[in-house]
Short mmCIF file of C-alpha atoms in Angstrom, two decimals:
data_model
loop_
_atom_site.label_atom_id
_atom_site.label_comp_id
_atom_site.label_asym_id
_atom_site.label_seq_id
_atom_site.Cartn_x
_atom_site.Cartn_y
_atom_site.Cartn_z
CA MET A 609 -1.84 1.81 12.80
CA ALA A 610 -4.93 2.79 10.90
CA LEU A 611 -2.48 4.05 7.66
CA ALA A 612 -0.65 -0.20 8.20
CA ALA A 613 -4.71 -1.15 8.61
CA ASP A 614 -5.09 -0.02 5.25
CA LEU A 615 -2.26 -0.59 3.87
CA ALA A 616 -2.60 -5.08 5.05
CA ALA A 617 -5.71 -3.97 3.99
CA ASP A 618 -4.96 -2.48 0.21
CA HIS A 619 -2.07 -5.61 -0.67
CA ALA A 620 -4.72 -8.50 1.09
CA GLN A 621 -7.54 -8.07 -1.23
CA SER A 622 -5.11 -7.33 -4.12
CA LEU A 623 -3.73 -10.62 -3.32
CA GLN A 624 -7.29 -12.33 -3.11
CA ARG A 625 -8.82 -10.82 -6.29
CA GLY A 626 -5.08 -11.85 -8.49
CA ILE A 627 -6.32 -15.77 -7.00
CA GLU A 628 -9.80 -15.76 -7.81
CA ARG A 629 -9.27 -14.78 -10.72
CA ALA A 630 -7.02 -17.02 -11.37
CA LEU A 631 -9.14 -19.13 -10.55
CA SER A 632 -11.72 -19.22 -12.47
CA ALA A 633 -10.11 -20.34 -15.40
CA THR A 634 -11.34 -23.98 -13.79
CA TYR A 635 -15.09 -22.90 -14.36
CA ALA A 636 -14.86 -21.99 -17.86
CA LEU A 637 -12.52 -25.62 -18.47
CA ALA A 638 -15.60 -27.02 -16.19
CA ALA A 639 -18.15 -25.67 -18.89
CA LEU A 640 -15.86 -27.15 -22.07
CA VAL A 641 -16.37 -30.50 -20.06
CA ARG A 642 -20.40 -30.40 -20.01
CA GLN A 643 -21.06 -28.97 -23.06
CA GLY A 644 -18.43 -32.04 -24.89
CA ASP A 645 -20.02 -34.65 -22.26
CA GLY A 646 -16.39 -35.67 -20.93
CA VAL A 647 -14.56 -35.19 -24.10
CA VAL A 648 -12.74 -31.80 -25.03
CA GLN A 649 -11.63 -30.90 -28.43
CA ASP A 650 -8.32 -29.48 -29.36
CA PHE A 651 -7.87 -29.35 -25.34
CA GLU A 652 -4.44 -28.09 -26.09
CA GLY A 653 -5.67 -25.44 -28.63
CA VAL A 654 -8.84 -24.19 -26.80
CA ALA A 655 -6.23 -23.68 -22.89
CA THR A 656 -3.16 -22.04 -25.09
CA GLU A 657 -5.42 -19.62 -25.82
CA MET A 658 -6.73 -19.45 -22.40
CA LEU A 659 -3.96 -18.84 -20.45
CA PRO A 660 -3.07 -14.79 -21.42
CA PHE A 661 -6.23 -14.06 -19.96
CA TYR A 662 -5.11 -15.20 -16.07
CA PRO A 663 -2.19 -14.12 -15.46
CA GLY A 664 -0.78 -15.86 -12.80
CA ILE A 665 -1.01 -19.33 -13.35
CA ALA A 666 1.56 -22.38 -14.45
CA ALA A 667 -0.70 -24.52 -15.52
CA LEU A 668 -4.73 -25.25 -17.02
CA GLY A 669 -5.34 -28.92 -17.00
CA LEU A 670 -7.89 -31.84 -16.45
CA ALA A 671 -7.84 -34.82 -14.65
CA PRO A 672 -10.62 -37.24 -15.57
CA GLY A 673 -11.63 -39.50 -12.33
CA GLY A 674 -9.02 -37.57 -10.85
CA THR A 675 -5.34 -38.48 -12.57
CA ILE A 676 -3.97 -35.48 -14.99
CA CYS A 677 -4.69 -36.40 -18.40
CA CYS A 678 -3.63 -33.56 -20.38
CA VAL A 679 -1.43 -29.74 -19.36
CA VAL A 680 -0.95 -26.29 -20.42
CA PRO A 681 1.75 -25.96 -20.75
CA LEU A 682 3.34 -29.23 -21.45
CA ALA A 683 7.04 -28.33 -20.99
CA GLY A 684 7.60 -28.15 -17.43
CA ASN A 685 4.65 -29.75 -16.21
CA GLU A 686 5.66 -33.48 -18.25
CA LYS A 687 5.99 -35.03 -14.68
CA SER A 688 2.63 -34.03 -13.27
CA LEU A 689 0.32 -36.64 -16.36
CA GLY A 690 -0.48 -39.10 -15.14
CA PHE A 691 -0.79 -38.33 -11.58
CA ASN A 692 -3.65 -39.62 -9.08
CA GLN A 693 -5.00 -36.24 -7.69
CA LEU A 694 -7.07 -39.10 -5.62
CA THR A 695 -4.54 -40.53 -4.17
CA ASP A 696 -1.67 -38.69 -3.69
CA SER A 697 -0.67 -38.35 0.51
CA ALA A 698 -0.53 -34.17 0.12
CA GLN A 699 -2.74 -33.39 -1.96
CA ASN A 700 -5.74 -36.08 -1.90
CA ARG A 701 -7.64 -34.39 1.51
CA GLU A 702 -8.72 -31.85 -0.71
CA ALA A 703 -9.02 -32.82 -3.72
CA ARG A 704 -11.86 -35.45 -1.95
CA LEU A 705 -13.10 -32.79 -0.15
CA ALA A 706 -13.81 -30.69 -3.40
CA ARG A 707 -15.44 -34.17 -5.64
CA ASP A 708 -17.33 -34.49 -1.80
CA THR A 709 -19.01 -31.47 -2.07
CA GLY A 710 -18.95 -30.16 -5.46
CA LYS A 711 -17.04 -27.06 -4.33
CA LEU A 712 -13.94 -25.68 -5.42
CA THR A 713 -10.90 -26.14 -3.37
CA LEU A 714 -7.35 -25.08 -3.27
CA ALA A 715 -4.47 -26.72 -2.10
CA GLY A 716 -1.31 -25.77 -0.37
CA PRO A 717 1.09 -23.51 -0.65
CA MET A 718 3.05 -27.55 -1.38
CA ASN A 719 5.09 -28.79 -3.01
CA LEU A 720 3.96 -30.35 -6.79
CA ALA A 721 4.82 -32.44 -8.45
CA GLN A 722 6.07 -31.56 -11.82
CA GLY A 723 8.17 -29.26 -8.83
CA GLY A 724 8.45 -26.40 -7.85
CA LEU A 725 6.35 -24.55 -4.63
CA GLY A 726 2.99 -23.99 -5.67
CA VAL A 727 -0.87 -24.19 -4.96
CA VAL A 728 -3.17 -25.91 -6.95
CA GLY A 729 -7.48 -24.98 -7.75
CA ARG A 730 -9.54 -27.90 -8.39
CA LEU A 731 -13.33 -27.89 -9.87
CA PRO A 732 -15.42 -31.01 -9.73
CA ILE A 733 -17.41 -31.77 -12.68
CA TYR A 734 -20.61 -33.77 -12.35
CA LEU A 735 -22.11 -34.92 -16.45
CA ALA A 736 -25.74 -34.80 -16.43
CA GLN A 737 -26.86 -38.58 -16.14
CA ALA A 738 -30.36 -39.74 -16.74
CA HIS A 739 -33.38 -39.44 -14.63
CA GLY A 740 -31.35 -36.05 -12.96
CA GLU A 741 -28.55 -37.76 -11.78
CA ARG A 742 -24.77 -37.06 -11.58
CA ARG A 743 -22.03 -38.53 -12.57
CA PHE A 744 -18.46 -37.49 -10.50
CA TRP A 745 -17.09 -37.26 -14.11
CA GLY A 746 -13.66 -36.09 -12.52
CA PHE A 747 -11.22 -32.44 -12.39
CA SER A 748 -11.04 -29.26 -14.14
CA TYR A 749 -6.93 -27.45 -11.93
CA VAL A 750 -4.78 -24.85 -12.68
CA THR A 751 -1.81 -24.81 -11.24
CA LEU A 752 0.31 -21.26 -9.44
CA ARG A 753 3.38 -21.24 -8.73
CA PHE A 754 5.78 -19.67 -6.41
CA PRO A 755 6.68 -16.72 -6.18
CA GLU A 756 4.41 -15.59 -9.14
CA VAL A 757 1.49 -15.84 -7.44
CA LEU A 758 2.09 -12.94 -5.85
CA ASP A 759 2.53 -10.89 -7.94
CA ALA A 760 -0.75 -9.18 -7.60
CA ALA A 761 -0.40 -8.39 -3.74
CA ARG A 762 2.59 -6.07 -4.56
CA LEU A 763 4.58 -6.88 -0.83
CA PRO A 764 7.95 -5.91 -1.59
CA LEU A 765 5.90 -2.28 -2.01
CA LEU A 766 5.02 -2.51 2.57
CA SER A 767 9.21 -2.99 2.74
CA GLU A 768 10.08 0.15 0.72
CA ARG A 769 7.75 2.26 2.75
CA GLY A 770 8.50 0.90 6.24
CA TYR A 771 6.97 -2.06 7.12
CA ALA A 772 7.65 -5.32 8.12
CA PHE A 773 5.52 -8.41 6.91
CA GLU A 774 4.18 -11.87 6.65
CA LEU A 775 1.88 -13.96 4.49
CA TRP A 776 0.55 -17.38 6.56
CA ARG A 777 -2.02 -19.82 7.11
CA LYS A 778 -2.88 -22.48 9.50
CA VAL A 779 -2.05 -26.26 7.92
CA PRO A 780 -5.33 -27.57 8.13
CA GLU A 781 -4.47 -30.83 9.06
CA THR A 782 -2.08 -29.99 11.73
CA GLY A 783 -3.09 -26.11 12.92
CA GLU A 784 1.11 -25.97 12.37
CA HIS A 785 2.38 -21.86 11.16
CA GLN A 786 3.18 -21.73 7.25
CA ARG A 787 4.97 -19.00 6.27
CA ILE A 788 3.79 -18.15 2.46
CA GLU A 789 6.48 -14.67 2.01
CA ALA A 790 7.41 -12.88 4.50
CA TRP A 791 9.99 -10.09 4.61
CA ASN A 792 11.82 -8.62 8.41
CA ALA A 793 9.69 -11.10 10.03
CA GLN A 794 11.07 -10.71 13.22
CA ALA A 795 9.95 -6.73 13.43
CA LEU A 796 6.40 -7.50 13.82
CA VAL A 797 5.24 -6.92 17.03
CA ASP A 798 1.40 -6.20 17.70
CA PRO A 799 1.29 -6.00 13.77
CA VAL A 800 -2.00 -5.92 11.77
CA GLU A 801 -3.70 -8.84 10.42
CA ARG A 802 -6.13 -8.66 7.25
CA THR A 803 -7.54 -11.67 6.63
CA ILE A 804 -8.02 -13.78 2.87
CA ALA A 805 -10.64 -15.50 2.15
CA LEU A 806 -9.64 -18.36 -0.27
CA PRO A 807 -11.99 -21.44 -1.21
CA ASN A 808 -11.48 -23.84 1.64
CA GLY A 809 -8.87 -22.10 3.87
CA ALA A 810 -7.77 -18.77 4.53
CA TRP A 811 -4.82 -16.75 4.82
CA THR A 812 -3.10 -13.86 6.73
CA LEU A 813 -1.57 -11.48 5.80
CA SER A 814 0.61 -9.19 9.47
CA VAL A 815 2.39 -6.19 8.45
CA ALA A 816 4.06 -3.57 11.25
CA PRO A 817 6.72 -0.80 11.46
CA ILE A 818 10.19 -2.09 10.97
CA GLY A 819 10.97 -0.04 14.50
CA GLY A 820 8.02 -0.76 16.31
CA TRP A 821 4.66 1.30 16.45
CA TYR A 822 6.27 3.31 19.95
CA HIS A 823 9.39 4.78 17.15
CA VAL A 824 6.88 5.87 14.63
CA ALA A 825 5.46 7.73 17.69
CA ASP A 826 8.78 9.02 18.07
CA ARG A 827 9.09 9.99 14.42
CA VAL A 828 5.48 11.07 14.95
CA LEU A 829 6.72 13.58 17.65
CA GLU A 830 9.91 14.65 16.26
CA GLY A 831 8.79 15.32 13.33
CA LEU A 832 6.31 17.89 14.21
CA VAL A 833 9.58 19.23 16.73
CA GLY A 834 10.42 19.85 13.29
CA VAL A 835 7.71 21.68 11.27
CA LEU A 836 7.43 24.13 15.37
CA ILE A 837 10.64 25.01 15.13
CA SER A 838 10.92 25.92 11.69
CA VAL A 839 7.99 28.04 12.23
CA LEU A 840 9.39 29.65 14.86
CA MET A 841 12.79 30.34 12.62
CA ALA A 842 10.44 31.78 10.23
CA TYR A 843 8.31 33.95 12.82
CA LEU A 844 11.97 35.35 14.42
CA ALA A 845 13.29 35.92 10.88
CA TRP A 846 9.85 37.85 10.02
CA LEU A 847 10.31 40.08 13.37
CA LEU A 848 14.02 40.89 12.81
CA TYR A 849 12.95 42.08 8.98
CA ALA A 850 9.74 44.54 10.52
CA MET A 851 12.68 45.74 12.73
CA ARG A 852 15.14 46.59 10.55
CA ILE A 853 12.02 48.21 8.03
CA ARG A 854 10.85 49.91 11.63
CA ASP A 855 14.50 51.48 12.54
CA ALA A 856 14.40 53.26 8.79
CA GLU A 857 11.31 54.61 9.08
CA LEU A 858 12.09 56.11 12.43
CA GLU A 859 15.31 57.31 10.32
CA VAL A 860 13.26 58.87 8.18
CA LEU A 861 11.10 60.58 10.28
CA VAL A 862 14.12 61.70 12.42
CA ALA A 863 15.91 63.03 9.27
CA GLN A 864 12.36 64.97 8.61
CA ARG A 865 12.10 66.80 11.99
CA THR A 866 15.61 67.65 11.78
CA SER A 867 14.92 69.37 8.50
CA GLU A 868 11.85 70.73 10.15
CA ILE A 869 13.64 72.20 13.01
CA LEU A 870 16.68 73.90 11.79
CA ALA A 871 14.44 75.62 8.93
CA ALA A 872 11.96 77.01 11.55
CA GLN A 873 15.44 78.17 13.12
CA GLN A 874 16.49 80.14 9.83
CA HIS A 875 13.28 81.14 9.46
CA LEU A 876 12.68 83.10 13.33
CA GLU A 877 17.03 84.21 13.04
CA ALA A 878 16.45 86.06 9.25
CA THR A 879 12.88 87.11 10.97
CA VAL A 880 14.93 88.85 13.74
CA ASN A 881 17.92 90.38 11.28
CA ALA A 882 15.19 91.68 9.31
CA ILE A 883 13.39 93.82 11.99
CA PRO A 884 15.80 97.05 12.08
CA ASP A 885 14.74 98.90 15.18
CA LEU A 886 15.80 97.07 19.23
CA LEU A 887 13.54 94.11 19.83
CA PHE A 888 12.58 93.49 23.95
CA GLU A 889 12.01 89.49 24.65
CA MET A 890 10.69 89.10 28.05
CA ASP A 891 9.21 86.17 29.77
CA LEU A 892 5.73 85.29 30.98
CA ASP A 893 6.47 87.33 34.21
CA GLY A 894 7.67 89.91 32.17
CA ARG A 895 10.82 90.48 32.83
CA TYR A 896 13.36 91.22 29.77
CA TYR A 897 16.03 88.81 29.50
CA SER A 898 17.14 89.98 25.89
CA ALA A 899 17.46 92.89 23.52
CA HIS A 900 18.14 92.68 19.88
CA ALA A 901 19.41 95.21 17.72
#
């Protein structure tokens, strides 16, 4: 379970960092608006230069008063021009929250006005007025499309390692469980979960082994048994080899002893044969039992 928890944490952190980096582009746009007191010279050129530095962004735009006036790239996003983020029923909750709190908000996943599924990050922009007052100018925003927004998380690597996963969130308005991305989600039994903290909300990544936790334990046990059997087989092979070496050494020793006995016997016979006189052999009791001439 510890491995699954570590994997879930790694992928969740990668996704969070990727989204945060993409959303940070709204601050750069807001700075340009404030610097120009509400006017951005050559927005198309500036935004086009910015896009390569923020992987995952499908569109950068400005919405003075909440209505989109300019977007880069324009191709594929034409339908978003003139879209009022403060009055649209699908997006006005997060747009008004951003305006009223002065904080960056994230809306979605949802169906985008220009088509397709994505999320929209909005940063409210306020311009300084006389006497220290501030005036709401509108929003800088970024659009992130699916599935590209998930590229940083490298979620397919989880399935390659034998884990089922589901990326989901609770819809703020209804509390409904909304699935964002999943693979083999029916196998998620007692999953480990990691939270992805995002502006005004959170997503959750749930991860579990495809075969279940008990099957993982079984596979570990099977692996240990396999290792034990391999060790025993290696030990038996070593014993057999050692026995063969010992047998060979014994054969050499027997041959040496036999050779020594034969040599001693031959030496004794040669000695006896060399004696010319009669030789008597006696036992310990003094009895003669052999004679040689």
